Coordinates of C-alpha atoms and ligand atoms in Angstrom, one line a residue:
M1 CA 30.9 -19.5 6.2
I2 CA 28.4 -18.4 3.7
K3 CA 28.7 -14.5 3.4
L4 CA 25.6 -12.8 2.3
S5 CA 25.7 -9.8 -0.1
D6 CA 26.3 -6.2 0.9
R7 CA 22.9 -5.7 -0.9
L8 CA 20.6 -7.7 1.4
M9 CA 22.6 -6.9 4.7
A10 CA 21.5 -3.2 3.9
M11 CA 18.1 -4.3 3.2
E12 CA 15.6 -4.1 6.3
E13 CA 12.9 -7.0 6.8
S14 CA 9.4 -5.7 6.2
A15 CA 7.9 -4.3 9.5
T16 CA 4.4 -5.3 8.2
I17 CA 5.0 -9.1 7.6
A18 CA 7.6 -9.0 10.6
M19 CA 5.0 -8.1 12.9
S20 CA 2.1 -10.5 11.4
R21 CA 4.7 -13.4 12.0
K22 CA 5.4 -12.4 15.3
S23 CA 1.7 -12.3 16.3
R24 CA 1.1 -15.6 14.6
E25 CA 4.0 -17.2 16.8
L26 CA 2.5 -15.6 19.9
K27 CA -1.0 -16.9 18.9
A28 CA 0.6 -20.3 18.6
E29 CA 2.0 -20.4 22.0
G30 CA -1.7 -19.8 23.1
K31 CA -1.4 -16.1 23.9
D32 CA -4.8 -14.1 22.9
I33 CA -3.1 -11.6 20.7
I34 CA -5.2 -9.4 18.7
S35 CA -3.3 -8.7 15.3
L36 CA -4.1 -5.3 13.6
S37 CA -0.8 -5.4 12.1
L38 CA -1.1 -6.7 8.5
G39 CA -2.9 -4.6 5.7
E40 CA -5.2 -7.8 4.4
P41 CA -9.0 -7.4 4.1
D42 CA -10.6 -9.8 6.5
F43 CA -13.3 -11.0 4.0
F44 CA -13.1 -13.8 1.4
T45 CA -12.5 -13.5 -2.2
P46 CA -16.2 -13.3 -4.0
Q47 CA -17.5 -16.5 -5.2
F48 CA -17.5 -15.2 -9.0
I49 CA -13.9 -14.9 -8.9
K50 CA -13.4 -18.2 -7.3
D51 CA -15.7 -19.7 -10.2
A52 CA -13.6 -18.1 -12.9
A53 CA -10.5 -19.6 -11.4
V54 CA -12.3 -23.0 -11.2
E55 CA -13.3 -22.7 -15.0
A56 CA -9.6 -21.9 -15.6
M57 CA -8.3 -24.8 -14.2
D58 CA -11.0 -27.1 -15.9
N59 CA -10.1 -25.6 -19.1
N60 CA -6.4 -25.9 -18.7
F61 CA -5.3 -22.5 -18.3
T62 CA -2.5 -24.2 -16.2
L63 CA 0.6 -23.5 -18.5
Y64 CA 3.0 -20.5 -18.7
T65 CA 1.3 -17.3 -19.6
P66 CA 2.8 -14.5 -21.7
V67 CA 5.3 -12.6 -19.5
P68 CA 3.1 -9.5 -19.3
G69 CA -0.1 -11.3 -18.9
Y70 CA -2.9 -13.2 -21.0
D71 CA -4.0 -10.8 -23.7
D72 CA -7.8 -11.0 -22.6
L73 CA -6.7 -10.1 -19.2
R74 CA -4.8 -6.9 -20.3
E75 CA -7.5 -6.0 -22.4
S76 CA -10.1 -6.1 -19.6
I77 CA -7.6 -4.0 -17.3
S78 CA -7.5 -1.4 -20.3
L79 CA -11.2 -1.3 -20.1
K80 CA -11.3 -0.9 -16.3
F81 CA -8.6 2.1 -16.4
K82 CA -11.0 3.6 -18.9
R83 CA -14.1 2.9 -16.8
D84 CA -13.0 3.8 -13.3
N85 CA -10.2 6.1 -14.0
G86 CA -10.8 7.8 -17.3
L87 CA -7.4 6.6 -18.3
D88 CA -6.1 5.4 -21.9
Y89 CA -3.7 2.6 -21.5
T90 CA -3.4 0.2 -24.3
K91 CA -2.8 -3.5 -23.7
D92 CA 0.8 -3.1 -24.6
Q93 CA 1.2 -0.4 -21.9
I94 CA -0.1 -3.0 -19.5
V95 CA 2.1 -5.5 -17.3
V96 CA 0.8 -7.7 -14.7
S97 CA 3.1 -9.0 -12.3
T98 CA 3.0 -11.2 -9.1
G99 CA 1.3 -8.7 -6.7
A100 CA 1.6 -5.0 -7.0
K101 CA 5.0 -5.6 -4.8
Q102 CA 6.6 -6.6 -7.9
S103 CA 5.1 -4.0 -10.1
I104 CA 6.6 -1.8 -8.0
A105 CA 10.1 -3.6 -7.9
N106 CA 10.2 -3.8 -11.7
V107 CA 9.4 -0.3 -12.4
V108 CA 12.1 0.8 -9.8
L109 CA 14.8 -1.7 -11.2
S110 CA 14.2 -0.5 -15.0
I111 CA 14.4 3.2 -13.9
V112 CA 16.9 3.6 -11.0
G113 CA 20.7 3.1 -10.8
P114 CA 23.3 4.0 -8.6
G115 CA 23.4 7.4 -7.3
D116 CA 20.0 8.1 -8.4
E117 CA 17.4 10.1 -6.1
V118 CA 14.0 8.9 -5.6
I119 CA 11.6 11.2 -3.4
V120 CA 9.6 9.3 -1.3
P121 CA 7.3 11.6 0.9
A122 CA 6.7 10.2 4.2
P123 CA 4.7 8.6 5.9
Y124 CA 5.3 5.9 3.2
W125 CA 4.4 2.4 2.5
V126 CA 7.4 0.2 4.0
S127 CA 8.6 -1.5 0.8
Y128 CA 9.0 1.4 -1.3
V129 CA 12.5 2.7 0.4
E130 CA 14.0 -0.6 0.6
I131 CA 13.2 -1.7 -3.2
V132 CA 14.9 1.9 -3.9
K133 CA 18.1 0.6 -1.8
V134 CA 18.0 -2.7 -3.7
A135 CA 18.2 -0.7 -7.1
E136 CA 21.4 1.2 -5.3
G137 CA 19.3 4.3 -5.5
T138 CA 19.0 6.9 -2.7
P139 CA 15.7 7.6 -1.3
V140 CA 15.3 11.0 -0.4
V141 CA 12.5 11.2 2.1
I142 CA 10.4 14.3 2.9
T143 CA 7.9 14.5 5.6
A144 CA 4.3 15.5 5.5
G145 CA 3.1 15.9 8.9
I146 CA -0.2 15.0 10.6
D147 CA -1.1 18.8 10.6
N148 CA -1.0 18.6 6.5
D149 CA -3.1 15.6 6.7
F150 CA 0.1 13.7 5.9
K151 CA 0.3 15.2 2.0
I152 CA 3.1 17.0 0.4
T153 CA 2.2 20.1 -1.8
G154 CA 4.1 20.8 -5.2
K155 CA 6.2 23.3 -3.3
E156 CA 7.6 21.0 -1.0
L157 CA 8.2 18.2 -3.7
E158 CA 9.8 20.9 -6.0
A159 CA 11.9 21.9 -3.0
A160 CA 13.6 18.3 -3.0
I161 CA 14.3 18.1 -6.7
T162 CA 17.7 17.9 -7.4
P163 CA 19.6 17.2 -10.8
K164 CA 19.6 13.6 -9.5
T165 CA 16.1 13.1 -9.0
K166 CA 14.9 10.1 -11.1
M167 CA 11.7 9.4 -9.5
L168 CA 8.7 10.1 -7.0
I169 CA 7.2 7.3 -5.1
F170 CA 3.5 7.8 -3.3
S171 CA 0.2 6.1 -2.5
T172 CA -3.0 7.3 -2.7
P173 CA -5.1 6.6 -0.8
C174 CA -2.1 6.5 1.2
N175 CA -0.9 3.3 3.3
P176 CA -0.1 3.9 6.3
T177 CA -2.4 7.3 6.8
G178 CA -5.4 6.9 4.8
S179 CA -5.0 10.1 3.4
V180 CA -6.4 10.6 -0.1
Y181 CA -5.0 13.3 -2.3
T182 CA -8.0 15.5 -4.0
K183 CA -7.8 16.4 -7.9
E184 CA -6.7 19.6 -6.9
E185 CA -3.9 18.8 -4.7
L186 CA -2.7 16.1 -7.6
Y187 CA -2.8 18.8 -10.1
D188 CA -0.6 20.9 -7.7
L189 CA 2.1 17.9 -7.9
A190 CA 1.3 17.6 -11.7
C191 CA 2.1 21.3 -12.2
V192 CA 5.4 20.8 -10.8
L193 CA 6.4 17.6 -12.3
K194 CA 5.7 18.7 -16.0
K195 CA 8.7 21.0 -15.7
Y196 CA 10.7 18.0 -15.2
P197 CA 9.6 15.3 -17.6
H198 CA 12.5 13.0 -17.1
I199 CA 11.1 12.2 -13.3
V200 CA 9.4 9.2 -13.3
V201 CA 6.5 8.8 -10.9
I202 CA 5.1 5.9 -9.5
S203 CA 1.6 6.6 -8.3
D204 CA 0.3 3.4 -6.2
E205 CA -3.4 3.5 -6.4
I206 CA -3.9 -0.3 -5.0
Y207 CA -6.3 1.2 -2.6
E208 CA -8.5 3.2 -5.2
H209 CA -11.9 1.6 -4.2
I210 CA -11.4 1.6 -0.4
N211 CA -12.0 5.5 -0.3
F212 CA -14.9 7.1 1.8
I213 CA -14.8 10.3 0.2
G214 CA -16.3 9.6 -3.1
K215 CA -14.2 9.4 -6.3
H216 CA -10.9 8.4 -6.9
E217 CA -8.3 10.5 -8.6
S218 CA -5.6 9.2 -10.7
L219 CA -2.5 11.4 -11.2
A220 CA -2.2 10.3 -15.1
Q221 CA -5.3 11.7 -15.6
F222 CA -3.3 14.9 -16.1
P223 CA -2.6 15.0 -19.7
E224 CA 0.7 17.4 -18.7
V225 CA 2.3 14.3 -16.7
Y226 CA 0.7 11.5 -18.4
N227 CA 3.8 10.5 -20.3
Q228 CA 5.6 10.1 -16.9
V229 CA 3.4 8.4 -14.7
V230 CA 3.1 4.9 -13.9
T231 CA -0.2 3.9 -12.2
I232 CA 0.2 0.8 -10.0
N233 CA -2.8 -1.1 -8.9
G234 CA -3.9 -4.8 -8.1
V235 CA -6.4 -7.1 -6.9
S236 CA -5.2 -7.7 -3.3
K237 CA -7.2 -5.2 -1.4
A238 CA -10.4 -4.5 -3.1
W239 CA -11.4 -7.9 -4.2
A240 CA -9.7 -9.4 -1.2
M241 CA -7.4 -11.6 -3.0
T242 CA -4.1 -11.1 -1.3
G243 CA -3.0 -14.7 -1.6
W244 CA -3.7 -15.0 -5.4
R245 CA -0.8 -12.6 -6.3
L246 CA -1.6 -10.2 -8.8
G247 CA -0.8 -6.6 -9.6
Y248 CA -0.6 -4.5 -12.6
I249 CA 0.8 -1.2 -14.3
G250 CA -0.6 1.2 -16.6
A251 CA 2.7 3.0 -18.1
P252 CA 4.3 4.9 -20.9
K253 CA 5.0 1.9 -23.5
V254 CA 8.7 2.2 -23.0
I255 CA 8.5 1.7 -19.1
A256 CA 6.0 -1.5 -19.7
D257 CA 8.5 -2.8 -22.1
A258 CA 11.3 -2.5 -19.5
C259 CA 9.2 -4.1 -17.0
N260 CA 8.2 -6.8 -19.4
K261 CA 12.1 -7.5 -19.7
V262 CA 12.6 -7.4 -16.2
Q263 CA 10.1 -9.9 -15.4
G264 CA 11.1 -12.1 -18.1
Q265 CA 14.3 -12.6 -16.3
F266 CA 12.9 -13.1 -12.8
T267 CA 9.4 -14.5 -12.5
S268 CA 7.9 -14.9 -15.8
G269 CA 4.1 -14.2 -15.9
T270 CA 2.0 -14.5 -12.7
C271 CA -0.1 -17.6 -12.0
S272 CA -2.4 -18.6 -14.9
I273 CA -5.3 -19.4 -12.9
T274 CA -5.3 -16.0 -11.0
Q275 CA -5.0 -14.1 -14.5
K276 CA -8.3 -15.8 -15.8
A277 CA -10.0 -15.2 -12.3
T278 CA -8.8 -11.5 -12.5
I279 CA -10.7 -11.0 -15.7
A280 CA -14.0 -11.6 -13.8
A281 CA -12.8 -8.9 -11.0
M282 CA -12.0 -6.4 -13.7
K283 CA -15.2 -6.9 -15.6
A284 CA -17.3 -6.7 -12.4
D285 CA -19.1 -3.4 -11.4
P286 CA -17.3 -2.0 -8.5
I287 CA -20.6 -1.3 -6.9
V288 CA -20.3 -5.2 -5.8
L289 CA -17.7 -3.7 -3.6
K290 CA -20.4 -1.5 -1.8
D291 CA -21.1 -3.6 1.6
M292 CA -17.3 -4.2 2.0
I293 CA -16.8 -0.5 1.9
T294 CA -19.4 0.3 4.1
A295 CA -18.0 -2.2 6.7
F296 CA -14.6 -0.7 6.5
N297 CA -16.2 2.7 6.8
N298 CA -18.1 1.8 10.3
R299 CA -15.1 0.1 11.2
R300 CA -12.9 3.5 10.7
K301 CA -15.6 5.4 12.7
L302 CA -15.3 3.1 15.5
V303 CA -11.5 3.1 15.8
L304 CA -11.4 6.8 15.3
A305 CA -14.0 7.3 18.1
A306 CA -12.0 5.0 20.5
L307 CA -8.7 6.8 19.8
N308 CA -10.4 10.2 20.3
D309 CA -11.5 8.9 23.7
M310 CA -7.7 8.3 24.5
P311 CA -6.0 11.1 26.4
G312 CA -2.4 11.6 24.7
V313 CA -3.4 10.2 21.2
K314 CA -3.6 12.3 18.4
A315 CA -5.4 10.6 15.4
N316 CA -6.1 12.0 11.7
V317 CA -8.9 11.3 10.0
P318 CA -8.4 8.8 7.2
V319 CA -10.5 8.9 4.5
G320 CA -9.2 5.9 2.4
A321 CA -7.6 2.7 2.7
F322 CA -8.0 0.5 6.0
Y323 CA -5.4 2.3 8.3
V324 CA -5.3 4.8 11.1
F325 CA -1.9 6.2 11.9
P326 CA -2.3 8.0 15.2
E327 CA 0.5 10.0 17.0
I328 CA 1.5 8.7 20.2
A329 CA 4.8 11.0 20.9
S330 CA 2.9 12.3 24.2
F331 CA 3.9 9.3 25.7
F332 CA 7.4 9.0 25.0
G333 CA 9.7 8.7 28.4
K334 CA 6.8 7.5 30.4
S335 CA 6.8 4.0 32.0
Y336 CA 4.9 1.1 33.6
N337 CA 6.1 -2.0 35.6
G338 CA 9.7 -1.1 34.8
F339 CA 9.4 -0.8 31.0
T340 CA 9.9 2.9 29.5
V341 CA 8.3 3.7 26.2
H342 CA 10.7 5.9 24.3
N343 CA 9.7 5.6 20.9
A344 CA 7.2 4.1 18.5
D345 CA 9.1 0.8 18.5
D346 CA 8.8 0.7 22.2
M347 CA 5.2 1.5 22.1
C348 CA 4.4 -1.4 19.7
L349 CA 6.4 -3.6 22.0
Y350 CA 4.6 -2.5 24.9
L351 CA 1.3 -2.6 23.4
L352 CA 1.9 -6.4 22.2
S353 CA 2.9 -7.3 25.8
E354 CA 0.6 -5.2 27.8
A355 CA -2.3 -5.1 25.8
L356 CA -1.8 -8.2 23.3
V357 CA -2.4 -5.9 20.3
A358 CA 0.0 -6.3 17.6
L359 CA 0.4 -3.1 15.7
V360 CA 3.2 -1.6 13.5
T361 CA 5.9 1.1 14.6
G362 CA 5.6 4.2 12.6
D363 CA 9.3 4.1 12.0
A364 CA 8.9 1.4 9.2
F365 CA 6.6 4.1 7.3
G366 CA 9.1 7.0 8.0
D367 CA 7.3 8.6 10.9
P368 CA 8.6 7.8 14.3
N369 CA 5.9 9.6 16.2
C370 CA 3.2 7.2 15.1
I371 CA 2.3 3.8 15.0
R372 CA -0.1 2.1 12.3
I373 CA -3.7 0.4 13.1
S374 CA -4.9 -1.9 10.3
Y375 CA -8.9 -1.9 10.9
A376 CA -9.5 -4.7 8.6
A377 CA -11.0 -6.8 11.5
S378 CA -14.6 -7.3 12.8
E379 CA -16.2 -4.4 14.8
E380 CA -16.2 -6.9 17.7
T381 CA -12.3 -7.6 17.6
L382 CA -11.9 -3.8 16.8
T383 CA -13.8 -2.8 19.9
K384 CA -11.8 -5.4 22.3
A385 CA -8.7 -4.1 20.8
M386 CA -9.5 -0.5 21.2
D387 CA -10.1 -1.2 25.1
R388 CA -7.2 -3.1 25.8
I389 CA -5.2 -0.2 24.3
K390 CA -6.9 2.2 26.2
Q391 CA -6.2 0.9 29.3
A392 CA -2.5 0.1 28.7
L393 CA -1.6 3.6 27.6
A394 CA -3.7 4.6 30.6
K395 CA -1.0 2.6 32.9
L396 CA 1.8 4.6 31.5
A397 CA 3.0 7.4 33.9
Ligands
LIG401 N1 1.3 -1.0 -2.2 C1 0.6 -0.5 -1.2 C2 0.3 0.9 -0.6 C3 0.4 -1.7 -0.3 O1 0.0 -1.3 0.9 C4 0.6 -3.2 -0.7 C5 0.5 -4.0 0.3 N2 -0.2 -5.2 0.1 C6 1.0 -3.3 -1.9 C7 1.4 -1.9 -2.5 C8 1.3 -4.7 -2.5 O2 0.2 -5.3 -2.5 P1 0.3 -6.7 -3.4 O3 1.9 -7.2 -3.6 O4 -0.5 -7.7 -2.5 O5 -0.4 -6.5 -4.7
LIG402 N1 0.6 -4.0 2.3 C1 0.2 -4.5 3.4 C2 0.7 -4.0 4.9 O1 1.3 -2.9 4.5 C3 0.6 -6.1 3.2 C4 1.9 -6.4 3.9 C5 3.1 -6.3 2.9 O2 2.8 -6.3 1.9 O3 3.9 -5.9 3.2 O4 0.5 -4.3 5.8

């Protein structure tokens, strides 16, 4: 009898991936499911990136690459950091991985050990807490509620710091809330963090380009904390390259070296063809993303208008990423057809069976009063989904 490790047994399955699998299965059974569960752009990878991939194959870039990524790729990322974020990262401060997910895991495994505390402001992206648990760290969740635009302040951060604190992990723009930290808000966090230079911060900025309020702000821009911040980014979201698997970090050299070492044992460098194609994305002017961002913004407005028209639903106004994270706690205790909605998990099950819409429970993101809607779908699909949700919610009494 095979016995799985305690480490594996303590790990939760990714709720985003579980829900998208479930909706795929139901669709295969012939059910008309609308899946708004996975955070994945519904656009195709731009042609110039695909062309660069073909060229890479034709030029036989098909063998092992340096573990942290090809030199020319890391040089193009270094220039991107400077151009878009005003950040100075030399090539040897950059490590390219098999998705930002692996970048985060590399950093956590490099820094966090048994008993170390990692502050994770909730709502958080599903995988942060599980990755910390794999490293045998202790996630310390602090909650930023809907009334605070789901963002924490420096004061709240400082209150959670103990002698065991080793790390802070957060995302801006945030998955699942769509909240974006302003420069002033980041500076407020930086003023606290600079007093604790041993605390490493993972600033996950993978949604940087999907921002409806103008300029993206990076935490590492503040010299006071530059030496303790790891900036995470990748091509999955803005460049619609989820399947290509490439994420990267800009980090203090000691952390980049550590990630290089971890990756050298776990996976080696990511796909050679993906790396060469990513150079084309890094060199492109982000202005080419304008139409996609406009499309996301129109969808955001559509979904928000629909949610505001649903009694009992309280929606925050997201200003980045492609998610809305409405609070639905006013329905808890209500029933329809013998099914009672006790919590956000139940609400997702109810909407899946009654509205045939797949969403993700807020529990997976550390907020049990909310559900996550990914609006990376066409306006037609979103309109249909919102109508179905509205009707299903109206039945609960
Ligand atoms: N961070 C956040 C906040 C995300 O939403 C995702 C989802 N893909 C990732 C990291 C990981 O991205 P990937 O591994 O596709 O680069
Ligand atoms: N990050 C996306 C999401 O939150 C993709 C799924 C995943 O990587 O977990 O839905």
